[in-house]
Amino acid sequence: MVQLQKRGPAYLETFPVKRIAVTIYLVLSVAMAIPFPPGRIVLAYLGLATIGNSSWYIFAILLMYALTYVAFKLAPGQPNRAIILLFIGTSCYLVIAVKQLPPWYAETIFSYLGGVLFARYHEPIEKRLTSSWGHYWLLFLWTFSLFCGFYILCAITPYRWLFFISYQFAAICFPLLFVFLAMKTTIRAPFYRYVGGTAMFSIYMLQRLPMILGRHTVLAHQPVRYFCFVLVSTLFLGWVFDQLVGRFLQRLVGKRASVSVK
């Protein structure tokens, strides 16, 4: 939401490029003689099937970005109305996902909407919290208590509908705790800022590549070396992926800008 406000609809156009990650998994599968039917490969690009990558995460992001794009297109210059449309679209998806898809496709979907709301009203919220340590700690502890309460409720409730509702609230409270911590702490080390910032998507998406490779080597029986191999390889692959995608996007944006000028 913050990037959408700063960069406009062009920000949404950068995400489909990152579907290249699925192609990497496909190439690895072919190299390891792991066959996949064409239909499953197509579904993998849509996030509805997996060929080694995290399909549910991809699908959730693609869906929410698409809903965000449509909502803000239908209500240009009216962010509050667009958020209402986004809420309606997300709710419709949640009902369908609960009935038709595995549970993890729906468990955390409203955390995106929670982030959108926070981004929309973050200035008055941050101003209030940073003006008083009392307000800050009160909201932090209240959010932490809500997270614990909803998480415990998820574990003990026998009702599926109550589980999903509780999980949604827990999924909203959990990242909020890190947002509140970020208000009072600053990470100065460039490496940690990179890993926890711009590299987070690529690291998450590519971490299974070295895991898959490592399982087919002698490292599979050496946990410490296997862990080190996966850690170093994931960081390296994430950096290479970000560099390649970044350059591709720069060329793509540059070409579109030149076409629009013409």
mmCIF file of C-alpha atoms in Angstrom:
data_model
loop_
_atom_site.group_PDB
_atom_site.id
_atom_site.type_symbol
_atom_site.label_atom_id
_atom_site.label_comp_id
_atom_site.label_asym_id
_atom_site.label_seq_id
_atom_site.Cartn_x
_atom_site.Cartn_y
_atom_site.Cartn_z
ATOM 1 C CA MET A 1 0.000 0.000 0.000
ATOM 2 C CA VAL A 2 2.801 2.403 0.890
ATOM 3 C CA GLN A 3 4.624 1.600 -2.351
ATOM 4 C CA LEU A 4 1.374 1.942 -4.278
ATOM 5 C CA GLN A 5 0.849 5.408 -2.813
ATOM 6 C CA LYS A 6 4.422 6.425 -3.635
ATOM 7 C CA ARG A 7 4.908 4.796 -7.037
ATOM 8 C CA GLY A 8 1.383 4.407 -8.382
ATOM 9 C CA PRO A 9 0.021 1.511 -10.490
ATOM 10 C CA ALA A 10 3.472 0.962 -12.036
ATOM 11 C CA TYR A 11 4.469 -0.748 -8.775
ATOM 12 C CA LEU A 12 1.980 -3.557 -9.411
ATOM 13 C CA GLU A 13 3.543 -4.238 -12.787
ATOM 14 C CA THR A 14 6.870 -5.217 -11.206
ATOM 15 C CA PHE A 15 5.552 -8.294 -9.416
ATOM 16 C CA PRO A 16 4.748 -10.624 -12.357
ATOM 17 C CA VAL A 17 8.421 -10.485 -13.365
ATOM 18 C CA LYS A 18 9.268 -12.351 -10.179
ATOM 19 C CA ARG A 19 7.395 -15.386 -11.483
ATOM 20 C CA ILE A 20 10.807 -16.171 -12.994
ATOM 21 C CA ALA A 21 11.410 -18.011 -9.711
ATOM 22 C CA VAL A 22 8.976 -20.721 -10.817
ATOM 23 C CA THR A 23 10.995 -21.169 -14.018
ATOM 24 C CA ILE A 24 14.120 -21.771 -11.932
ATOM 25 C CA TYR A 25 12.355 -24.574 -10.056
ATOM 26 C CA LEU A 26 11.152 -25.987 -13.369
ATOM 27 C CA VAL A 27 14.693 -26.033 -14.798
ATOM 28 C CA LEU A 28 15.961 -27.756 -11.652
ATOM 29 C CA SER A 29 13.212 -30.380 -11.889
ATOM 30 C CA VAL A 30 14.108 -31.136 -15.511
ATOM 31 C CA ALA A 31 17.808 -31.383 -14.639
ATOM 32 C CA MET A 32 17.005 -33.847 -11.861
ATOM 33 C CA ALA A 33 14.681 -35.866 -14.139
ATOM 34 C CA ILE A 34 11.573 -35.040 -12.116
ATOM 35 C CA PRO A 35 8.675 -34.930 -14.619
ATOM 36 C CA PHE A 36 5.653 -32.665 -14.211
ATOM 37 C CA PRO A 37 2.541 -32.682 -16.424
ATOM 38 C CA PRO A 38 1.966 -29.489 -18.462
ATOM 39 C CA GLY A 39 -1.223 -28.683 -16.554
ATOM 40 C CA ARG A 40 0.614 -28.652 -13.247
ATOM 41 C CA ILE A 41 3.310 -26.368 -14.661
ATOM 42 C CA VAL A 42 0.671 -23.862 -15.785
ATOM 43 C CA LEU A 43 -1.007 -23.994 -12.366
ATOM 44 C CA ALA A 44 2.386 -23.464 -10.710
ATOM 45 C CA TYR A 45 2.751 -20.113 -12.482
ATOM 46 C CA LEU A 46 -0.674 -19.162 -11.131
ATOM 47 C CA GLY A 47 0.227 -20.341 -7.638
ATOM 48 C CA LEU A 48 -2.376 -23.126 -7.582
ATOM 49 C CA ALA A 49 0.126 -25.998 -7.694
ATOM 50 C CA THR A 50 3.709 -26.533 -6.640
ATOM 51 C CA ILE A 51 6.810 -27.806 -8.400
ATOM 52 C CA GLY A 52 8.986 -27.181 -5.349
ATOM 53 C CA ASN A 53 8.138 -23.541 -4.715
ATOM 54 C CA SER A 54 5.706 -22.107 -2.143
ATOM 55 C CA SER A 55 2.576 -22.089 -4.280
ATOM 56 C CA TRP A 56 0.100 -20.787 -1.699
ATOM 57 C CA TYR A 57 2.285 -17.761 -0.949
ATOM 58 C CA ILE A 58 2.598 -16.941 -4.644
ATOM 59 C CA PHE A 59 -1.128 -17.329 -5.235
ATOM 60 C CA ALA A 60 -2.046 -15.195 -2.230
ATOM 61 C CA ILE A 61 0.215 -12.356 -3.343
ATOM 62 C CA LEU A 62 -0.932 -12.541 -6.967
ATOM 63 C CA LEU A 63 -4.561 -12.509 -5.877
ATOM 64 C CA MET A 64 -4.221 -9.646 -3.404
ATOM 65 C CA TYR A 65 -2.206 -7.567 -5.843
ATOM 66 C CA ALA A 66 -4.853 -8.192 -8.515
ATOM 67 C CA LEU A 67 -7.673 -7.257 -6.123
ATOM 68 C CA THR A 68 -5.756 -4.148 -5.077
ATOM 69 C CA TYR A 69 -5.229 -3.140 -8.686
ATOM 70 C CA VAL A 70 -8.907 -3.608 -9.558
ATOM 71 C CA ALA A 71 -10.124 -1.840 -6.400
ATOM 72 C CA PHE A 72 -7.994 1.247 -6.971
ATOM 73 C CA LYS A 73 -8.876 1.279 -10.676
ATOM 74 C CA LEU A 74 -12.590 1.226 -9.824
ATOM 75 C CA ALA A 75 -12.166 4.003 -7.259
ATOM 76 C CA PRO A 76 -9.404 6.301 -8.559
ATOM 77 C CA GLY A 77 -8.483 9.017 -6.098
ATOM 78 C CA GLN A 78 -10.773 7.486 -3.458
ATOM 79 C CA PRO A 79 -8.562 5.280 -1.272
ATOM 80 C CA ASN A 80 -11.193 4.670 1.409
ATOM 81 C CA ARG A 81 -13.704 3.395 -1.137
ATOM 82 C CA ALA A 82 -10.980 1.296 -2.767
ATOM 83 C CA ILE A 83 -10.162 -0.285 0.594
ATOM 84 C CA ILE A 84 -13.846 -1.154 1.081
ATOM 85 C CA LEU A 85 -13.876 -2.830 -2.343
ATOM 86 C CA LEU A 86 -10.683 -4.675 -1.413
ATOM 87 C CA PHE A 87 -12.329 -5.865 1.812
ATOM 88 C CA ILE A 88 -15.331 -7.171 -0.123
ATOM 89 C CA GLY A 89 -13.116 -8.973 -2.633
ATOM 90 C CA THR A 90 -10.965 -10.489 0.113
ATOM 91 C CA SER A 91 -14.042 -11.663 2.018
ATOM 92 C CA CYS A 92 -15.445 -13.349 -1.100
ATOM 93 C CA TYR A 93 -12.131 -15.116 -1.658
ATOM 94 C CA LEU A 94 -12.012 -16.230 1.974
ATOM 95 C CA VAL A 95 -15.435 -17.883 1.706
ATOM 96 C CA ILE A 96 -14.407 -19.713 -1.478
ATOM 97 C CA ALA A 97 -10.961 -20.686 -0.165
ATOM 98 C CA VAL A 98 -12.328 -22.148 3.066
ATOM 99 C CA LYS A 99 -14.561 -24.475 1.050
ATOM 100 C CA GLN A 100 -12.396 -25.283 -1.980
ATOM 101 C CA LEU A 101 -8.689 -24.865 -1.115
ATOM 102 C CA PRO A 102 -6.285 -26.203 1.537
ATOM 103 C CA PRO A 103 -6.517 -24.227 4.809
ATOM 104 C CA TRP A 104 -3.187 -22.408 4.401
ATOM 105 C CA TYR A 105 -4.551 -20.608 1.319
ATOM 106 C CA ALA A 106 -6.938 -18.684 3.580
ATOM 107 C CA GLU A 107 -5.439 -18.593 7.070
ATOM 108 C CA THR A 108 -3.441 -15.364 6.747
ATOM 109 C CA ILE A 109 -5.158 -13.595 3.846
ATOM 110 C CA PHE A 110 -6.553 -10.737 5.953
ATOM 111 C CA SER A 111 -3.087 -9.793 7.189
ATOM 112 C CA TYR A 112 -2.633 -8.101 3.797
ATOM 113 C CA LEU A 113 -5.755 -6.024 4.343
ATOM 114 C CA GLY A 114 -4.531 -5.182 7.837
ATOM 115 C CA GLY A 115 -1.302 -3.911 6.298
ATOM 116 C CA VAL A 116 -3.272 -1.820 3.798
ATOM 117 C CA LEU A 117 -5.275 -0.197 6.595
ATOM 118 C CA PHE A 118 -2.151 0.508 8.617
ATOM 119 C CA ALA A 119 -0.426 2.024 5.585
ATOM 120 C CA ARG A 120 -3.442 4.224 4.959
ATOM 121 C CA TYR A 121 -3.551 5.613 8.502
ATOM 122 C CA HIS A 122 0.049 5.100 9.615
ATOM 123 C CA GLU A 123 0.849 8.805 10.017
ATOM 124 C CA PRO A 124 -1.687 9.573 12.811
ATOM 125 C CA ILE A 125 -1.008 6.183 14.420
ATOM 126 C CA GLU A 126 2.762 6.679 14.462
ATOM 127 C CA LYS A 127 2.399 10.262 15.653
ATOM 128 C CA ARG A 128 0.283 9.138 18.587
ATOM 129 C CA LEU A 129 2.563 6.246 19.505
ATOM 130 C CA THR A 130 5.858 8.120 19.213
ATOM 131 C CA SER A 131 4.572 11.037 21.271
ATOM 132 C CA SER A 132 4.208 8.964 24.427
ATOM 133 C CA TRP A 133 5.987 5.885 25.757
ATOM 134 C CA GLY A 134 2.828 5.088 27.716
ATOM 135 C CA HIS A 135 0.673 4.943 24.592
ATOM 136 C CA TYR A 136 3.319 2.901 22.810
ATOM 137 C CA TRP A 137 3.703 0.218 25.459
ATOM 138 C CA LEU A 138 -0.034 0.073 26.108
ATOM 139 C CA LEU A 139 -0.783 -0.657 22.454
ATOM 140 C CA PHE A 140 2.185 -3.020 22.139
ATOM 141 C CA LEU A 141 1.116 -5.097 25.153
ATOM 142 C CA TRP A 142 -2.509 -5.008 24.054
ATOM 143 C CA THR A 143 -1.575 -6.264 20.581
ATOM 144 C CA PHE A 144 0.677 -8.945 22.088
ATOM 145 C CA SER A 145 -2.151 -10.091 24.369
ATOM 146 C CA LEU A 146 -4.549 -10.244 21.427
ATOM 147 C CA PHE A 147 -2.065 -12.299 19.428
ATOM 148 C CA CYS A 148 -1.572 -14.785 22.265
ATOM 149 C CA GLY A 149 -5.310 -14.992 22.916
ATOM 150 C CA PHE A 150 -6.277 -15.599 19.307
ATOM 151 C CA TYR A 151 -3.418 -18.057 18.800
ATOM 152 C CA ILE A 152 -4.465 -20.085 21.840
ATOM 153 C CA LEU A 153 -8.056 -19.989 20.637
ATOM 154 C CA CYS A 154 -6.902 -21.434 17.309
ATOM 155 C CA ALA A 155 -5.298 -24.329 19.152
ATOM 156 C CA ILE A 156 -8.239 -25.232 21.379
ATOM 157 C CA THR A 157 -11.370 -24.478 19.373
ATOM 158 C CA PRO A 158 -13.164 -27.452 17.782
ATOM 159 C CA TYR A 159 -15.015 -25.173 15.368
ATOM 160 C CA ARG A 160 -13.448 -24.616 11.965
ATOM 161 C CA TRP A 161 -15.074 -21.225 11.390
ATOM 162 C CA LEU A 162 -13.819 -19.935 14.742
ATOM 163 C CA PHE A 163 -10.348 -21.262 13.947
ATOM 164 C CA PHE A 164 -10.198 -19.298 10.688
ATOM 165 C CA ILE A 165 -11.488 -16.082 12.274
ATOM 166 C CA SER A 166 -9.036 -16.356 15.178
ATOM 167 C CA TYR A 167 -6.155 -17.151 12.837
ATOM 168 C CA GLN A 168 -6.917 -14.069 10.745
ATOM 169 C CA PHE A 169 -6.699 -11.794 13.787
ATOM 170 C CA ALA A 170 -3.548 -13.542 15.016
ATOM 171 C CA ALA A 171 -2.004 -13.101 11.557
ATOM 172 C CA ILE A 172 -2.737 -9.365 11.722
ATOM 173 C CA CYS A 173 -1.404 -8.892 15.257
ATOM 174 C CA PHE A 174 1.861 -10.773 14.688
ATOM 175 C CA PRO A 175 3.366 -8.488 11.997
ATOM 176 C CA LEU A 176 2.015 -5.455 13.863
ATOM 177 C CA LEU A 177 4.284 -6.358 16.772
ATOM 178 C CA PHE A 178 7.307 -6.136 14.475
ATOM 179 C CA VAL A 179 6.046 -2.824 13.091
ATOM 180 C CA PHE A 180 5.822 -1.463 16.627
ATOM 181 C CA LEU A 181 9.330 -2.725 17.396
ATOM 182 C CA ALA A 182 10.626 -1.049 14.242
ATOM 183 C CA MET A 183 9.295 2.287 15.532
ATOM 184 C CA LYS A 184 11.683 2.180 18.476
ATOM 185 C CA THR A 185 14.640 0.250 17.082
ATOM 186 C CA THR A 186 16.944 0.883 14.139
ATOM 187 C CA ILE A 187 18.940 -1.755 12.257
ATOM 188 C CA ARG A 188 22.141 -0.051 11.148
ATOM 189 C CA ALA A 189 24.050 -3.037 9.735
ATOM 190 C CA PRO A 190 23.583 -3.011 5.921
ATOM 191 C CA PHE A 191 23.541 -6.814 5.765
ATOM 192 C CA TYR A 192 20.650 -7.192 8.202
ATOM 193 C CA ARG A 193 18.754 -4.371 6.540
ATOM 194 C CA TYR A 194 19.163 -6.096 3.189
ATOM 195 C CA VAL A 195 18.149 -9.551 4.440
ATOM 196 C CA GLY A 196 15.136 -8.214 6.310
ATOM 197 C CA GLY A 197 14.143 -5.792 3.568
ATOM 198 C CA THR A 198 14.625 -5.959 -0.178
ATOM 199 C CA ALA A 199 15.951 -9.536 -0.169
ATOM 200 C CA MET A 200 13.136 -11.037 1.863
ATOM 201 C CA PHE A 201 10.991 -12.043 -1.120
ATOM 202 C CA SER A 202 13.797 -13.673 -3.103
ATOM 203 C CA ILE A 203 15.192 -15.463 -0.041
ATOM 204 C CA TYR A 204 11.791 -16.880 0.828
ATOM 205 C CA MET A 205 11.061 -17.965 -2.734
ATOM 206 C CA LEU A 206 14.458 -19.508 -3.479
ATOM 207 C CA GLN A 207 15.350 -21.159 -0.173
ATOM 208 C CA ARG A 208 14.042 -24.534 -1.301
ATOM 209 C CA LEU A 209 16.427 -24.750 -4.255
ATOM 210 C CA PRO A 210 19.526 -25.492 -2.133
ATOM 211 C CA MET A 211 17.347 -27.633 0.146
ATOM 212 C CA ILE A 212 16.343 -29.823 -2.795
ATOM 213 C CA LEU A 213 19.897 -30.011 -4.115
ATOM 214 C CA GLY A 214 21.380 -30.699 -0.689
ATOM 215 C CA ARG A 215 19.044 -33.629 -0.073
ATOM 216 C CA HIS A 216 20.551 -35.400 -3.080
ATOM 217 C CA THR A 217 24.159 -35.084 -1.862
ATOM 218 C CA VAL A 218 26.227 -36.377 1.051
ATOM 219 C CA LEU A 219 25.197 -33.246 2.946
ATOM 220 C CA ALA A 220 21.816 -34.852 3.623
ATOM 221 C CA HIS A 221 23.499 -36.913 6.365
ATOM 222 C CA GLN A 222 25.482 -33.985 7.789
ATOM 223 C CA PRO A 223 22.944 -31.570 9.348
ATOM 224 C CA VAL A 224 25.394 -28.795 10.262
ATOM 225 C CA ARG A 225 27.059 -28.682 6.838
ATOM 226 C CA TYR A 226 23.673 -29.044 5.150
ATOM 227 C CA PHE A 227 22.375 -26.040 7.099
ATOM 228 C CA CYS A 228 25.439 -23.950 6.232
ATOM 229 C CA PHE A 229 25.159 -24.939 2.565
ATOM 230 C CA VAL A 230 21.476 -23.967 2.437
ATOM 231 C CA LEU A 231 22.073 -20.684 4.271
ATOM 232 C CA VAL A 232 24.985 -19.500 2.133
ATOM 233 C CA SER A 233 23.457 -20.738 -1.127
ATOM 234 C CA THR A 234 20.107 -19.086 -0.403
ATOM 235 C CA LEU A 235 21.714 -15.721 0.332
ATOM 236 C CA PHE A 236 23.799 -15.952 -2.829
ATOM 237 C CA LEU A 237 20.883 -17.031 -5.032
ATOM 238 C CA GLY A 238 18.696 -14.296 -3.566
ATOM 239 C CA TRP A 239 21.320 -11.649 -4.311
ATOM 240 C CA VAL A 240 21.809 -12.871 -7.900
ATOM 241 C CA PHE A 241 18.053 -13.055 -8.442
ATOM 242 C CA ASP A 242 17.524 -9.513 -7.142
ATOM 243 C CA GLN A 243 20.318 -8.184 -9.340
ATOM 244 C CA LEU A 244 18.969 -9.827 -12.495
ATOM 245 C CA VAL A 245 15.344 -8.905 -11.844
ATOM 246 C CA GLY A 246 16.332 -5.364 -10.867
ATOM 247 C CA ARG A 247 18.201 -4.819 -14.124
ATOM 248 C CA PHE A 248 15.367 -6.329 -16.153
ATOM 249 C CA LEU A 249 12.826 -4.054 -14.482
ATOM 250 C CA GLN A 250 15.008 -1.000 -15.066
ATOM 251 C CA ARG A 251 15.181 -1.805 -18.771
ATOM 252 C CA LEU A 252 11.457 -2.548 -18.893
ATOM 253 C CA VAL A 253 10.507 0.687 -17.140
ATOM 254 C CA GLY A 254 12.965 2.623 -19.303
ATOM 255 C CA LYS A 255 11.467 1.217 -22.503
ATOM 256 C CA ARG A 256 7.931 2.007 -21.383
ATOM 257 C CA ALA A 257 8.937 5.524 -20.416
ATOM 258 C CA SER A 258 10.519 6.125 -23.827
ATOM 259 C CA VAL A 259 7.433 4.751 -25.582
ATOM 260 C CA SER A 260 5.126 7.014 -23.564
ATOM 261 C CA VAL A 261 7.269 10.055 -24.384
ATOM 262 C CA LYS A 262 7.136 9.237 -28.078
#
